[in-house]
Amino acid sequence: DAKTTQPNSMESNEEEPVHLPCNHSTISGTDYIHWYRQLPSQGPEYVIHGLTSNVNNRMASLAIAEDRKSSTLILHRATLRDAAVYYCIPMRSNFGNEKLTFGTGTRLTIIP
Amino acid sequence: GAGVSQTPSNKVTEKGKYVELRCDPISGHTALYWYRQSLGQGPEFLIYFQGTGAADDSGLPNDRFFAVRPEGSVSTLKIQRTERGDSAVYLCASSSRGLAPYNEQFFGPGTRLTVL
């Protein structure tokens, strides 16, 4: 599995954009990049995923570097509810390799 | 609709005892996963079921851990001769498709296991 590097923690002011980086320099050409987050005392929840192009959904945007060695999760307008640990997870496209390999993630603190 | 549910939410047991943790996946989800999360760490994969069979049990730490899913729905994680190091939050997740990478997993709230 590809290794990932994320900052241990980040802070952001409420209602401002947040850019959460992830380095995944050993990613294979067919690995998708998934992001999950874990709110306090809850199980993780899916945020977004992508392969090469930038992706948008109702929760966030995902910007993937052209060489795919890094990506950035963008929360356009952070709210207090976005305080969570964010995990960047490369996943192989092979059928049968279903496990999510979590690192230690980035703990995001939102300042009111 | 109903999400993934796990029971009990908390379990305290003594070293050497046997415990069972239950997971009710989202109805119709064929894939089911177990993870465990130690304090300050990300979740760690234990086992994955596709239907009734274990498709990948490479994360089970040793033969004290066993999981079943006899009817392809509810799953039970069983831990024999519990040790203090087994204390963690045990998370269950389910997904509707087994074909990665379109494999969004829906997680339950977890069972916090404490072994005294």
GROMACS .gro file of C-alpha atoms in nm:
model
  228
    1ASP     CA    1   0.000   0.000   0.000
    2ALA     CA    2   0.112   0.352  -0.075
    3LYS     CA    3   0.244   0.551   0.223
    4THR     CA    4   0.086   0.884   0.308
    5THR     CA    5   0.211   1.183   0.500
    6GLN     CA    6  -0.024   1.435   0.656
    7PRO     CA    7   0.031   1.713   0.912
    8ASN     CA    8  -0.060   1.597   1.261
    9SER     CA    9  -0.282   1.898   1.323
   10MET     CA   10  -0.416   2.216   1.167
   11GLU     CA   11  -0.629   2.505   1.283
   12SER     CA   12  -0.867   2.724   1.088
   13ASN     CA   13  -1.109   3.003   1.164
   14GLU     CA   14  -1.476   2.938   1.124
   15GLU     CA   15  -1.624   3.035   0.786
   16GLU     CA   16  -1.283   3.042   0.619
   17PRO     CA   17  -1.151   2.792   0.362
   18VAL     CA   18  -0.930   2.507   0.478
   19HIS     CA   19  -0.670   2.326   0.270
   20LEU     CA   20  -0.566   1.988   0.407
   21PRO     CA   21  -0.258   1.846   0.233
   22CYS     CA   22  -0.155   1.486   0.181
   23ASN     CA   23   0.163   1.349   0.029
   24HIS     CA   24   0.143   1.006  -0.133
   25SER     CA   25   0.459   0.988  -0.340
   26THR     CA   26   0.453   0.606  -0.375
   27ILE     CA   27   0.103   0.592  -0.514
   28SER     CA   28   0.052   0.363  -0.811
   29GLY     CA   29  -0.099   0.480  -1.135
   30THR     CA   30  -0.430   0.309  -1.065
   31ASP     CA   31  -0.474   0.402  -0.699
   32TYR     CA   32  -0.767   0.622  -0.616
   33ILE     CA   33  -0.728   0.880  -0.342
   34HIS     CA   34  -0.998   0.863  -0.079
   35TRP     CA   35  -1.060   1.099   0.208
   36TYR     CA   36  -1.249   1.005   0.519
   37ARG     CA   37  -1.302   1.206   0.834
   38GLN     CA   38  -1.383   1.107   1.189
   39LEU     CA   39  -1.584   1.338   1.407
   40PRO     CA   40  -1.532   1.307   1.784
   41SER     CA   41  -1.671   0.985   1.930
   42GLN     CA   42  -1.801   0.867   1.591
   43GLY     CA   43  -1.696   0.623   1.324
   44PRO     CA   44  -1.524   0.759   1.014
   45GLU     CA   45  -1.731   0.894   0.727
   46TYR     CA   46  -1.652   0.918   0.360
   47VAL     CA   47  -1.576   1.264   0.226
   48ILE     CA   48  -1.461   1.238  -0.134
   49HIS     CA   49  -1.240   1.040  -0.372
   50GLY     CA   50  -1.070   1.089  -0.706
   51LEU     CA   51  -0.816   0.950  -0.953
   52THR     CA   52  -0.666   1.228  -1.163
   53SER     CA   53  -0.902   1.515  -1.213
   54ASN     CA   54  -1.013   1.755  -0.946
   55VAL     CA   55  -1.340   1.649  -0.787
   56ASN     CA   56  -1.619   1.837  -0.616
   57ASN     CA   57  -1.912   1.725  -0.406
   58ARG     CA   58  -2.141   1.881  -0.152
   59MET     CA   59  -1.893   1.832   0.129
   60ALA     CA   60  -1.561   1.931  -0.022
   61SER     CA   61  -1.331   1.957  -0.320
   62LEU     CA   62  -1.030   1.740  -0.395
   63ALA     CA   63  -0.737   1.883  -0.584
   64ILE     CA   64  -0.494   1.622  -0.717
   65ALA     CA   65  -0.146   1.721  -0.830
   66GLU     CA   66  -0.062   1.649  -1.191
   67ASP     CA   67   0.204   1.395  -1.090
   68ARG     CA   68  -0.044   1.245  -0.838
   69LYS     CA   69   0.215   1.248  -0.563
   70SER     CA   70   0.004   1.478  -0.350
   71SER     CA   71  -0.350   1.595  -0.307
   72THR     CA   72  -0.536   1.862  -0.113
   73LEU     CA   73  -0.877   1.839   0.046
   74ILE     CA   74  -1.051   2.175   0.039
   75LEU     CA   75  -1.331   2.273   0.272
   76HIS     CA   76  -1.463   2.591   0.121
   77ARG     CA   77  -1.618   2.741   0.432
   78ALA     CA   78  -1.533   2.562   0.753
   79THR     CA   79  -1.793   2.525   1.023
   80LEU     CA   80  -1.756   2.402   1.379
   81ARG     CA   81  -1.900   2.071   1.265
   82ASP     CA   82  -1.597   2.020   1.041
   83ALA     CA   83  -1.372   1.972   1.344
   84ALA     CA   84  -1.250   1.616   1.296
   85VAL     CA   85  -0.954   1.396   1.208
   86TYR     CA   86  -0.912   1.381   0.831
   87TYR     CA   87  -0.755   1.075   0.670
   88CYS     CA   88  -0.609   1.054   0.320
   89ILE     CA   89  -0.620   0.693   0.194
   90PRO     CA   90  -0.491   0.561  -0.139
   91MET     CA   91  -0.686   0.254  -0.245
   92ARG     CA   92  -0.593   0.004  -0.513
   93SER     CA   93  -0.838  -0.053  -0.790
   94ASN     CA   94  -0.799  -0.432  -0.774
   95PHE     CA   95  -1.114  -0.623  -0.698
   96GLY     CA   96  -1.084  -0.788  -0.357
   97ASN     CA   97  -0.846  -0.542  -0.198
   98GLU     CA   98  -1.111  -0.368   0.000
   99LYS     CA   99  -0.949  -0.263   0.320
  100LEU     CA  100  -0.898   0.101   0.412
  101THR     CA  101  -0.550   0.166   0.544
  102PHE     CA  102  -0.575   0.461   0.778
  103GLY     CA  103  -0.274   0.660   0.890
  104THR     CA  104  -0.284   0.894   1.187
  105GLY     CA  105  -0.454   1.169   0.987
  106THR     CA  106  -0.476   1.544   1.044
  107ARG     CA  107  -0.668   1.673   1.342
  108LEU     CA  108  -0.852   1.986   1.228
  109THR     CA  109  -0.954   2.238   1.491
  110ILE     CA  110  -1.201   2.511   1.397
  111ILE     CA  111  -1.174   2.835   1.589
  112PRO     CA  112  -1.506   3.018   1.641
  113GLY     CA  113  -3.267   0.505   0.654
  114ALA     CA  114  -3.099   0.318   0.935
  115GLY     CA  115  -2.723   0.325   0.942
  116VAL     CA  116  -2.478   0.065   1.069
  117SER     CA  117  -2.549  -0.028   1.427
  118GLN     CA  118  -2.319  -0.195   1.677
  119THR     CA  119  -2.393  -0.353   2.011
  120PRO     CA  120  -2.303  -0.315   2.284
  121SER     CA  121  -2.177   0.041   2.274
  122ASN     CA  122  -1.951  -0.033   2.569
  123LYS     CA  123  -1.819  -0.361   2.701
  124VAL     CA  124  -1.605  -0.406   3.010
  125THR     CA  125  -1.462  -0.749   3.071
  126GLU     CA  126  -1.191  -0.918   3.270
  127LYS     CA  127  -0.870  -1.054   3.130
  128GLY     CA  128  -0.917  -1.408   3.003
  129LYS     CA  129  -1.290  -1.378   2.935
  130TYR     CA  130  -1.468  -1.432   2.603
  131VAL     CA  131  -1.656  -1.147   2.432
  132GLU     CA  132  -1.881  -1.110   2.131
  133LEU     CA  133  -1.936  -0.784   1.947
  134ARG     CA  134  -2.226  -0.750   1.707
  135CYS     CA  135  -2.263  -0.548   1.388
  136ASP     CA  136  -2.586  -0.484   1.195
  137PRO     CA  137  -2.496  -0.346   0.852
  138ILE     CA  138  -2.709  -0.129   0.632
  139SER     CA  139  -2.979  -0.344   0.477
  140GLY     CA  140  -2.873  -0.484   0.141
  141HIS     CA  141  -2.503  -0.412   0.183
  142THR     CA  142  -2.306  -0.717   0.076
  143ALA     CA  143  -1.966  -0.607   0.204
  144LEU     CA  144  -1.888  -0.581   0.576
  145TYR     CA  145  -1.566  -0.478   0.745
  146TRP     CA  146  -1.427  -0.483   1.096
  147TYR     CA  147  -1.163  -0.241   1.218
  148ARG     CA  148  -1.024  -0.159   1.558
  149GLN     CA  149  -0.898   0.175   1.679
  150SER     CA  150  -0.657   0.227   1.965
  151LEU     CA  151  -0.636   0.560   2.140
  152GLY     CA  152  -0.470   0.826   1.924
  153GLN     CA  153  -0.442   0.599   1.622
  154GLY     CA  154  -0.634   0.559   1.299
  155PRO     CA  155  -0.857   0.256   1.256
  156GLU     CA  156  -0.676  -0.069   1.174
  157PHE     CA  157  -0.830  -0.324   0.938
  158LEU     CA  158  -0.921  -0.663   1.081
  159ILE     CA  159  -1.142  -0.856   0.837
  160TYR     CA  160  -1.364  -0.810   0.534
  161PHE     CA  161  -1.669  -1.017   0.437
  162GLN     CA  162  -1.824  -1.033   0.093
  163GLY     CA  163  -2.157  -1.201   0.158
  164THR     CA  164  -2.111  -1.485   0.405
  165GLY     CA  165  -1.746  -1.551   0.338
  166ALA     CA  166  -1.437  -1.380   0.471
  167ALA     CA  167  -1.267  -1.237   0.164
  168ASP     CA  168  -0.971  -1.098   0.357
  169ASP     CA  169  -0.887  -1.181   0.719
  170SER     CA  170  -0.528  -1.067   0.700
  171GLY     CA  171  -0.575  -0.809   0.974
  172LEU     CA  172  -0.682  -1.045   1.250
  173PRO     CA  173  -0.395  -1.023   1.499
  174ASN     CA  174  -0.401  -1.387   1.614
  175ASP     CA  175  -0.621  -1.693   1.650
  176ARG     CA  176  -0.801  -1.551   1.952
  177PHE     CA  177  -0.995  -1.331   1.710
  178PHE     CA  178  -1.267  -1.477   1.493
  179ALA     CA  179  -1.559  -1.328   1.300
  180VAL     CA  180  -1.866  -1.477   1.137
  181ARG     CA  181  -2.144  -1.360   0.910
  182PRO     CA  182  -2.356  -1.673   0.866
  183GLU     CA  183  -2.647  -1.526   0.670
  184GLY     CA  184  -2.467  -1.249   0.490
  185SER     CA  185  -2.611  -0.976   0.707
  186VAL     CA  186  -2.533  -0.948   1.080
  187SER     CA  187  -2.174  -1.016   1.181
  188THR     CA  188  -2.023  -1.110   1.514
  189LEU     CA  189  -1.662  -1.051   1.613
  190LYS     CA  190  -1.552  -1.299   1.876
  191ILE     CA  191  -1.249  -1.259   2.099
  192GLN     CA  192  -1.133  -1.545   2.317
  193ARG     CA  193  -0.912  -1.519   2.625
  194THR     CA  194  -0.916  -1.141   2.615
  195GLU     CA  195  -0.599  -0.951   2.700
  196ARG     CA  196  -0.555  -0.594   2.821
  197GLY     CA  197  -0.400  -0.509   2.484
  198ASP     CA  198  -0.732  -0.590   2.317
  199SER     CA  199  -0.883  -0.276   2.472
  200ALA     CA  200  -0.987  -0.051   2.184
  201VAL     CA  201  -1.287   0.074   1.991
  202TYR     CA  202  -1.406  -0.190   1.746
  203LEU     CA  203  -1.563  -0.038   1.437
  204CYS     CA  204  -1.783  -0.205   1.180
  205ALA     CA  205  -1.852  -0.073   0.831
  206SER     CA  206  -2.059  -0.186   0.536
  207SER     CA  207  -2.075  -0.100   0.171
  208SER     CA  208  -2.306  -0.180  -0.114
  209ARG     CA  209  -2.051  -0.294  -0.368
  210GLY     CA  210  -1.744  -0.510  -0.349
  211LEU     CA  211  -1.577  -0.366  -0.654
  212ALA     CA  212  -1.309  -0.119  -0.550
  213PRO     CA  213  -1.246   0.166  -0.581
  214TYR     CA  214  -1.610   0.279  -0.572
  215ASN     CA  215  -1.631   0.150  -0.227
  216GLU     CA  216  -1.769   0.407   0.012
  217GLN     CA  217  -1.783   0.247   0.351
  218PHE     CA  218  -2.045   0.345   0.607
  219PHE     CA  219  -1.923   0.310   0.962
  220GLY     CA  220  -2.107   0.235   1.281
  221PRO     CA  221  -2.042   0.420   1.608
  222GLY     CA  222  -1.819   0.143   1.739
  223THR     CA  223  -1.802  -0.075   2.049
  224ARG     CA  224  -1.559   0.040   2.315
  225LEU     CA  225  -1.402  -0.270   2.468
  226THR     CA  226  -1.216  -0.239   2.797
  227VAL     CA  227  -1.029  -0.538   2.932
  228LEU     CA  228  -0.941  -0.506   3.299
   0.00000   0.00000   0.00000
